XYZ file of C-alpha atoms in Angstrom:
148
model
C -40.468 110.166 -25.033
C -38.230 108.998 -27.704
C -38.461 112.425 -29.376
C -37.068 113.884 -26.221
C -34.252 111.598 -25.461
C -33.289 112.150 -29.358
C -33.164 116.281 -28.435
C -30.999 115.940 -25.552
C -28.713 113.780 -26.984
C -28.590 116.782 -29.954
C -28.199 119.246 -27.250
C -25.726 117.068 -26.224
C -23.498 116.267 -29.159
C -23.964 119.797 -29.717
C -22.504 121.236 -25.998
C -19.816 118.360 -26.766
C -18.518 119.697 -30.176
C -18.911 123.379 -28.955
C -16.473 122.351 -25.818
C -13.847 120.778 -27.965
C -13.665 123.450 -30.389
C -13.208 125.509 -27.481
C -10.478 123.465 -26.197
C -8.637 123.823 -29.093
C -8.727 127.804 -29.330
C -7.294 127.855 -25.671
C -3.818 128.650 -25.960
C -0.933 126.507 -24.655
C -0.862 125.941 -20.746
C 1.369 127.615 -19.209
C 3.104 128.482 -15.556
C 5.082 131.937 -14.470
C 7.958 131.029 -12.348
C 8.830 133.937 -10.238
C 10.911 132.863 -7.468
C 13.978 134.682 -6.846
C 16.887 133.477 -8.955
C 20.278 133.417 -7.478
C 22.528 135.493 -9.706
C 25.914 134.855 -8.193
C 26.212 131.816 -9.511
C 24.885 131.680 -12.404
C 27.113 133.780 -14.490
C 25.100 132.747 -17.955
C 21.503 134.157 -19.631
C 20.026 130.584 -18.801
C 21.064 128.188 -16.365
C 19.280 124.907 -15.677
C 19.705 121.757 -12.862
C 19.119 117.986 -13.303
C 16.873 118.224 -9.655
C 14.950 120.925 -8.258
C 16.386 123.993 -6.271
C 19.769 124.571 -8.684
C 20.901 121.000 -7.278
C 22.282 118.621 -9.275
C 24.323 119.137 -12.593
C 23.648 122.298 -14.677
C 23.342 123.184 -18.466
C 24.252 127.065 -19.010
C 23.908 129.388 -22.108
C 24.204 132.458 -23.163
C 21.984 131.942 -26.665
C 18.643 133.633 -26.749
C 17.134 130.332 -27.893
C 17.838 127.101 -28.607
C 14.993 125.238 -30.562
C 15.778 121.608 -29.413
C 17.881 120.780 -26.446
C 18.556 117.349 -27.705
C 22.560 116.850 -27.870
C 23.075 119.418 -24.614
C 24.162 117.823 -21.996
C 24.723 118.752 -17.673
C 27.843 119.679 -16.267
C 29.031 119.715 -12.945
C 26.925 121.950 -10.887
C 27.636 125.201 -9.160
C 28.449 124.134 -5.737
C 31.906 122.280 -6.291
C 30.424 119.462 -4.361
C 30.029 115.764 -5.004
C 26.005 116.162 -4.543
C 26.764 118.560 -7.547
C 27.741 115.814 -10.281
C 24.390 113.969 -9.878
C 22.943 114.421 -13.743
C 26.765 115.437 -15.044
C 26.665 114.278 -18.553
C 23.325 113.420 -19.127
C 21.303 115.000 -21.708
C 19.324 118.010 -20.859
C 16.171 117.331 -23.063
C 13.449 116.394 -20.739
C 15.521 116.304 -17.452
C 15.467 119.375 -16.232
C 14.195 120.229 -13.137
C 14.721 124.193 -12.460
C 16.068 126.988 -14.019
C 17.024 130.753 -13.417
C 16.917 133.579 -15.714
C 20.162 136.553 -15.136
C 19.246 138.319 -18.794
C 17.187 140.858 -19.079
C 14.484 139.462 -21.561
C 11.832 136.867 -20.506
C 12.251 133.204 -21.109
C 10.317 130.870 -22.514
C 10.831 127.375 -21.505
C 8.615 125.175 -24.206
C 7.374 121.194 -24.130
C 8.142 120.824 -27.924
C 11.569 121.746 -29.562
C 10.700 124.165 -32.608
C 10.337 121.364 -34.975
C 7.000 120.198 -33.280
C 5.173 123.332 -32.867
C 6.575 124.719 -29.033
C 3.551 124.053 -27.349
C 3.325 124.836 -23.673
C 5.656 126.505 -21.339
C 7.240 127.884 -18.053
C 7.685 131.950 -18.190
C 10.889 133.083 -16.403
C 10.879 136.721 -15.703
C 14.747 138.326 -15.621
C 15.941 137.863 -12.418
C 14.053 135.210 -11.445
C 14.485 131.311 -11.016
C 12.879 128.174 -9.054
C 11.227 124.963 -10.277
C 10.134 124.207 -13.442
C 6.399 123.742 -13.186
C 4.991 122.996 -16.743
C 8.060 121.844 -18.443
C 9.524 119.534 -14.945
C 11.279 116.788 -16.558
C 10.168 117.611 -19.870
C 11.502 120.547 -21.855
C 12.886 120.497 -25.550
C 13.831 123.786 -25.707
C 13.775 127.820 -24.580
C 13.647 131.044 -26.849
C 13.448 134.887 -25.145
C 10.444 135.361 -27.914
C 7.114 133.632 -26.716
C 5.809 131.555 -29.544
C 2.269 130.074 -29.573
């Protein structure tokens, strides 16, 4: 009996070690946001809210990437109203909440500025906007070339 318990728990460590290697061959998680984004009024490549649905202060740019998002901050949001200023001035690492995409490449939102590797993401197709998924609340940075 003690011969058998010692070949399962083999077979076990075994399974155990396979799975993890596994694990860390899978490539980052990631989420395709493909809501329609609303292109009259967001005039730049990239625009982002401090809540969900564009409300709130935004962050806008027209840069193809920017590897950390620490020192950005929101500014007053799109609809001129005092809903609109909720987020104004704070800093746009890890606070955003949704984003739209009026370029015409992809975007990459990533978890990790460029310093610490990227790691997973939120995929905005041109034209396209909604809720960050993936990266809700905690995004470091965005680049039109999908890194891995």
């Amino acid at each position: 009996m003690s011969v058998l318990r010692s070949k399962i728990a083999l077979l076990s460590a075994t399974v155990g070690l396979a799975a993890g290697t596994v694990a860390l061959a899978t490539p980052a998680s990631a989420d395709v946001i493909t809501g329609e984004g609303d292109q009259g009024l967001c005039t730049y490549r990239v625009c982002m809210s401090y809540y969900g649905s564009g409300n709130g202060a935004w962050f806008r740019s027209n840069y193809p990437e920017v590897t950390d998002l620490a020192g950005w901050q929101f500014g007053r949001g799109a609809f001129n109203n005092s809903y609109q200023w909720s987020g104004d001035g704070l800093p746009v690492k890890n606070a955003a909440a949704w984003i739209v995409n009026t370029g015409s490449q992809d975007i990459y939102v990533y978890v990790n500025s460029k310093a610490y590797g990227w790691g997973a993401y939120d995929l905005v197709y041109p034209g396209h906007g909604g809720n960050l998924q993936v990266t809700r609340n905690n995004e470091a940075s965005y680049s039109t070339t999908p890194y891995s």
